[in-house]
Amino acid sequence: MYDGLMLIDTEGRILLCNPAVRRFFGIESDIDGMTLMETLRNAELMDVFSGAVKKRAPVSREIEITYPQKRHLTAAAVPFYYPAERKGISGIVLSFHDVTRLKKLEDVRKDFVANVSHEIKTPITAIKGFAETLMEGAICDKENAGRFLLTIRNHAERLNSLVEDLLTLSRIELGDIKIKKTAVNLNDAVDTVLTTLRDKAGAKGLQLKKDIQTDICEINADKNRLIQILLNIVDNGIKFTEKGEVTITVKSEKIDDESEGIRNFIEISVEDTGIGIPKQHLSRLGERFYRVDRSRSRDLGGTGLGLAIVKHLVKAHGWQLRIESAQGQGTRAKIIIPFVTKI
Ligand code: ADP
């Protein structure tokens, strides 16, 4: 049985306990004749048990345990009568249903709704505020009116990027975006990305460079999605770099490990000379709305969804994304592409 099941007498002594209970609570020793309190040591669970004994009626509650691993369980205590015609209760059937995954999904959903509302609220408040100021007379003040209108337009653009990124993410998650791999010329794809972003980099005095190993021509990829991945990463490089350059490097790698033998990879890396990312943030990059510096990201027009989209698209290709960085030392995002078809 996947669910945990115990039979307990009215004194709290365990009569029966299935393997799932042992697994949930990490019980390894012999528990014959022991009580519920001695075995599971959980006060909430004791409340559920004694509640059912006292009321002679079912009692259930969600409990959280931390050992041997963090889990959320629905514990239900139901009195039983044996033989059936017996007046007083014979004991309690205690069942445990693991709801950890559901609980996690619920938390993710709550966080997501809170984040989206918060992100949308800021530009809406600004648009509303500036529009009202204009209506109250600022519209006649030519110099300021222009500035206010520009701010309204910028915030509307932010809203637009946010909605576009949210739609892209949701389409990926719903499986609407299918990866159609064809032979893609890497040099062309990189050029498209660099051409698209050259003005943006130039405006900050940054150089965009490429270094492509000459013998690498084509990889198997969805061309538009590959371009989208690189655009997002290079765009970040530009946003978070004040001086220097952003370089796209493509090279082939051979990894020789004992278990899997020699494997070939192509590595596309995007390296910048920017502000870098403190180590403690690296593992959380790619979570929706996770940003090292919220206000800096917003000021730069970021939505906090760029890397989440990259992570999904890289995974959908069957590739790997690695981000290496340290504060003040620039950032290198690597895409590892296994099983090279043509070199
Ligand atoms: P944003 O829209 O804020 O750029 P992303 O999902 O693309 O959202 O990135 C998440 C966060 O990761 C950024 O807000 C920033 O803090 C950090 N980050 C991403 N790329 C870089 C980089 N090249 N240099 C420094 N920080 C970066």
mmCIF file of N, CA and C and ligand atoms in Angstrom, residues 165 232-233 236-241 272 274-277 285-287 289-294 297-298 301-308 323 325 330-331, ligand 1:
data_model
loop_
_atom_site.group_PDB
_atom_site.id
_atom_site.type_symbol
_atom_site.label_atom_id
_atom_site.label_comp_id
_atom_site.label_asym_id
_atom_site.label_seq_id
_atom_site.Cartn_x
_atom_site.Cartn_y
_atom_site.Cartn_z
ATOM 1 N N ASP A 165 6.122 37.639 -21.774
ATOM 2 C CA ASP A 165 6.946 36.593 -21.143
ATOM 3 C C ASP A 165 6.075 35.571 -20.424
ATOM 4 N N ASN A 232 17.983 36.186 -24.966
ATOM 5 C CA ASN A 232 17.733 36.446 -23.542
ATOM 6 C C ASN A 232 19.034 36.503 -22.754
ATOM 7 N N ILE A 233 19.961 35.565 -23.062
ATOM 8 C CA ILE A 233 21.203 35.525 -22.265
ATOM 9 C C ILE A 233 22.107 36.712 -22.605
ATOM 10 N N ASN A 236 20.792 39.881 -21.111
ATOM 11 C CA ASN A 236 21.171 39.987 -19.695
ATOM 12 C C ASN A 236 22.607 40.471 -19.565
ATOM 13 N N GLY A 237 23.481 39.885 -20.405
ATOM 14 C CA GLY A 237 24.885 40.292 -20.368
ATOM 15 C C GLY A 237 25.009 41.804 -20.569
ATOM 16 N N ILE A 238 24.238 42.330 -21.521
ATOM 17 C CA ILE A 238 24.302 43.783 -21.798
ATOM 18 C C ILE A 238 23.728 44.578 -20.622
ATOM 19 N N LYS A 239 22.587 44.083 -20.104
ATOM 20 C CA LYS A 239 21.926 44.820 -19.011
ATOM 21 C C LYS A 239 22.816 44.928 -17.776
ATOM 22 N N PHE A 240 23.530 43.836 -17.471
ATOM 23 C CA PHE A 240 24.270 43.806 -16.210
ATOM 24 C C PHE A 240 25.772 44.051 -16.384
ATOM 25 N N THR A 241 26.132 44.694 -17.510
ATOM 26 C CA THR A 241 27.542 45.041 -17.722
ATOM 27 C C THR A 241 27.637 46.535 -17.996
ATOM 28 N N ASP A 272 30.209 37.727 -19.991
ATOM 29 C CA ASP A 272 30.245 39.191 -19.926
ATOM 30 C C ASP A 272 31.260 39.656 -18.896
ATOM 31 N N GLY A 274 30.543 41.945 -16.593
ATOM 32 C CA GLY A 274 29.656 42.794 -15.791
ATOM 33 C C GLY A 274 29.762 42.623 -14.292
ATOM 34 N N ILE A 275 28.636 42.932 -13.625
ATOM 35 C CA ILE A 275 28.629 43.007 -12.153
ATOM 36 C C ILE A 275 28.693 41.632 -11.483
ATOM 37 N N GLY A 276 28.413 40.569 -12.261
ATOM 38 C CA GLY A 276 28.472 39.213 -11.695
ATOM 39 C C GLY A 276 27.300 38.917 -10.778
ATOM 40 N N ILE A 277 27.270 37.681 -10.308
ATOM 41 C CA ILE A 277 26.162 37.229 -9.456
ATOM 42 C C ILE A 277 26.778 36.585 -8.207
ATOM 43 N N LEU A 285 18.719 30.855 -9.799
ATOM 44 C CA LEU A 285 18.472 31.544 -11.074
ATOM 45 C C LEU A 285 17.606 30.652 -11.953
ATOM 46 N N GLY A 286 16.688 31.252 -12.671
ATOM 47 C CA GLY A 286 15.832 30.444 -13.530
ATOM 48 C C GLY A 286 14.485 30.165 -12.874
ATOM 49 N N GLU A 287 14.373 30.485 -11.562
ATOM 50 C CA GLU A 287 13.033 30.408 -10.943
ATOM 51 C C GLU A 287 12.295 31.664 -11.398
ATOM 52 N N PHE A 289 10.651 34.993 -11.607
ATOM 53 C CA PHE A 289 10.741 36.241 -10.835
ATOM 54 C C PHE A 289 11.895 36.269 -9.839
ATOM 55 N N TYR A 290 12.824 35.294 -9.922
ATOM 56 C CA TYR A 290 13.955 35.349 -8.990
ATOM 57 C C TYR A 290 14.995 36.323 -9.530
ATOM 58 N N ARG A 291 15.278 37.354 -8.762
ATOM 59 C CA ARG A 291 16.255 38.352 -9.196
ATOM 60 C C ARG A 291 17.200 38.672 -8.062
ATOM 61 N N VAL A 292 18.454 38.935 -8.415
ATOM 62 C CA VAL A 292 19.426 39.253 -7.377
ATOM 63 C C VAL A 292 19.093 40.620 -6.795
ATOM 64 N N ASP A 293 18.823 41.567 -7.677
ATOM 65 C CA ASP A 293 18.533 42.920 -7.228
ATOM 66 C C ASP A 293 17.258 43.371 -7.953
ATOM 67 N N ARG A 294 16.150 43.257 -7.223
ATOM 68 C CA ARG A 294 14.845 43.493 -7.811
ATOM 69 C C ARG A 294 14.728 44.868 -8.495
ATOM 70 N N SER A 297 16.873 45.289 -11.640
ATOM 71 C CA SER A 297 16.302 44.556 -12.768
ATOM 72 C C SER A 297 15.133 45.337 -13.367
ATOM 73 N N ARG A 298 14.252 45.858 -12.484
ATOM 74 C CA ARG A 298 13.094 46.617 -12.984
ATOM 75 C C ARG A 298 13.529 47.866 -13.736
ATOM 76 N N GLY A 301 14.345 47.366 -17.147
ATOM 77 C CA GLY A 301 13.261 46.862 -17.990
ATOM 78 C C GLY A 301 13.107 45.355 -17.919
ATOM 79 N N GLY A 302 13.708 44.712 -16.901
ATOM 80 C CA GLY A 302 13.629 43.247 -16.792
ATOM 81 C C GLY A 302 12.300 42.787 -16.215
ATOM 82 N N THR A 303 11.901 41.585 -16.599
ATOM 83 C CA THR A 303 10.653 41.037 -16.079
ATOM 84 C C THR A 303 10.918 39.985 -15.003
ATOM 85 N N GLY A 304 12.156 39.507 -14.936
ATOM 86 C CA GLY A 304 12.463 38.433 -13.978
ATOM 87 C C GLY A 304 12.041 37.066 -14.512
ATOM 88 N N LEU A 305 11.691 37.020 -15.808
ATOM 89 C CA LEU A 305 11.229 35.747 -16.389
ATOM 90 C C LEU A 305 12.162 35.232 -17.490
ATOM 91 N N GLY A 306 13.138 36.074 -17.879
ATOM 92 C CA GLY A 306 14.018 35.733 -19.003
ATOM 93 C C GLY A 306 14.722 34.396 -18.821
ATOM 94 N N LEU A 307 15.349 34.203 -17.658
ATOM 95 C CA LEU A 307 16.097 32.964 -17.453
ATOM 96 C C LEU A 307 15.174 31.758 -17.257
ATOM 97 N N ALA A 308 13.967 32.017 -16.731
ATOM 98 C CA ALA A 308 13.005 30.904 -16.587
ATOM 99 C C ALA A 308 12.661 30.379 -17.985
ATOM 100 N N ILE A 323 25.280 28.197 -15.126
ATOM 101 C CA ILE A 323 25.669 29.600 -14.983
ATOM 102 C C ILE A 323 26.782 29.697 -13.956
ATOM 103 N N SER A 325 29.469 32.298 -12.047
ATOM 104 C CA SER A 325 29.700 33.719 -11.810
ATOM 105 C C SER A 325 30.182 33.956 -10.389
ATOM 106 N N GLY A 330 31.992 39.250 -13.543
ATOM 107 C CA GLY A 330 31.356 38.847 -14.791
ATOM 108 C C GLY A 330 30.618 37.522 -14.653
ATOM 109 N N THR A 331 29.899 37.179 -15.713
ATOM 110 C CA THR A 331 29.065 35.975 -15.677
ATOM 111 C C THR A 331 29.306 35.168 -16.944
HETATM 112 P P1 ADP B 1 15.601 39.927 -15.669
HETATM 113 O O1 ADP B 1 14.416 40.291 -16.464
HETATM 114 O O2 ADP B 1 15.620 40.560 -14.317
HETATM 115 O O3 ADP B 1 16.894 40.045 -16.393
HETATM 116 P P2 ADP B 1 16.174 37.091 -15.771
HETATM 117 O O4 ADP B 1 15.325 35.915 -15.451
HETATM 118 O O5 ADP B 1 16.703 37.182 -17.146
HETATM 119 O O6 ADP B 1 15.350 38.363 -15.359
HETATM 120 O O7 ADP B 1 17.403 37.108 -14.753
HETATM 121 C C1 ADP B 1 17.151 36.943 -13.386
HETATM 122 C C2 ADP B 1 18.210 37.677 -12.552
HETATM 123 O O8 ADP B 1 19.470 37.025 -12.694
HETATM 124 C C3 ADP B 1 18.462 39.112 -12.957
HETATM 125 O O9 ADP B 1 17.519 39.995 -12.377
HETATM 126 C C4 ADP B 1 19.858 39.335 -12.416
HETATM 127 O O10 ADP B 1 19.796 39.629 -11.028
HETATM 128 C C5 ADP B 1 20.508 37.977 -12.586
HETATM 129 N N1 ADP B 1 21.303 37.912 -13.833
HETATM 130 C C6 ADP B 1 20.976 37.259 -14.970
HETATM 131 N N2 ADP B 1 21.953 37.377 -15.894
HETATM 132 C C7 ADP B 1 22.929 38.130 -15.327
HETATM 133 C C8 ADP B 1 24.215 38.599 -15.768
HETATM 134 N N3 ADP B 1 24.688 38.324 -16.994
HETATM 135 N N4 ADP B 1 24.951 39.345 -14.889
HETATM 136 C C9 ADP B 1 24.479 39.616 -13.656
HETATM 137 N N5 ADP B 1 23.276 39.197 -13.185
HETATM 138 C C10 ADP B 1 22.513 38.476 -13.994
#
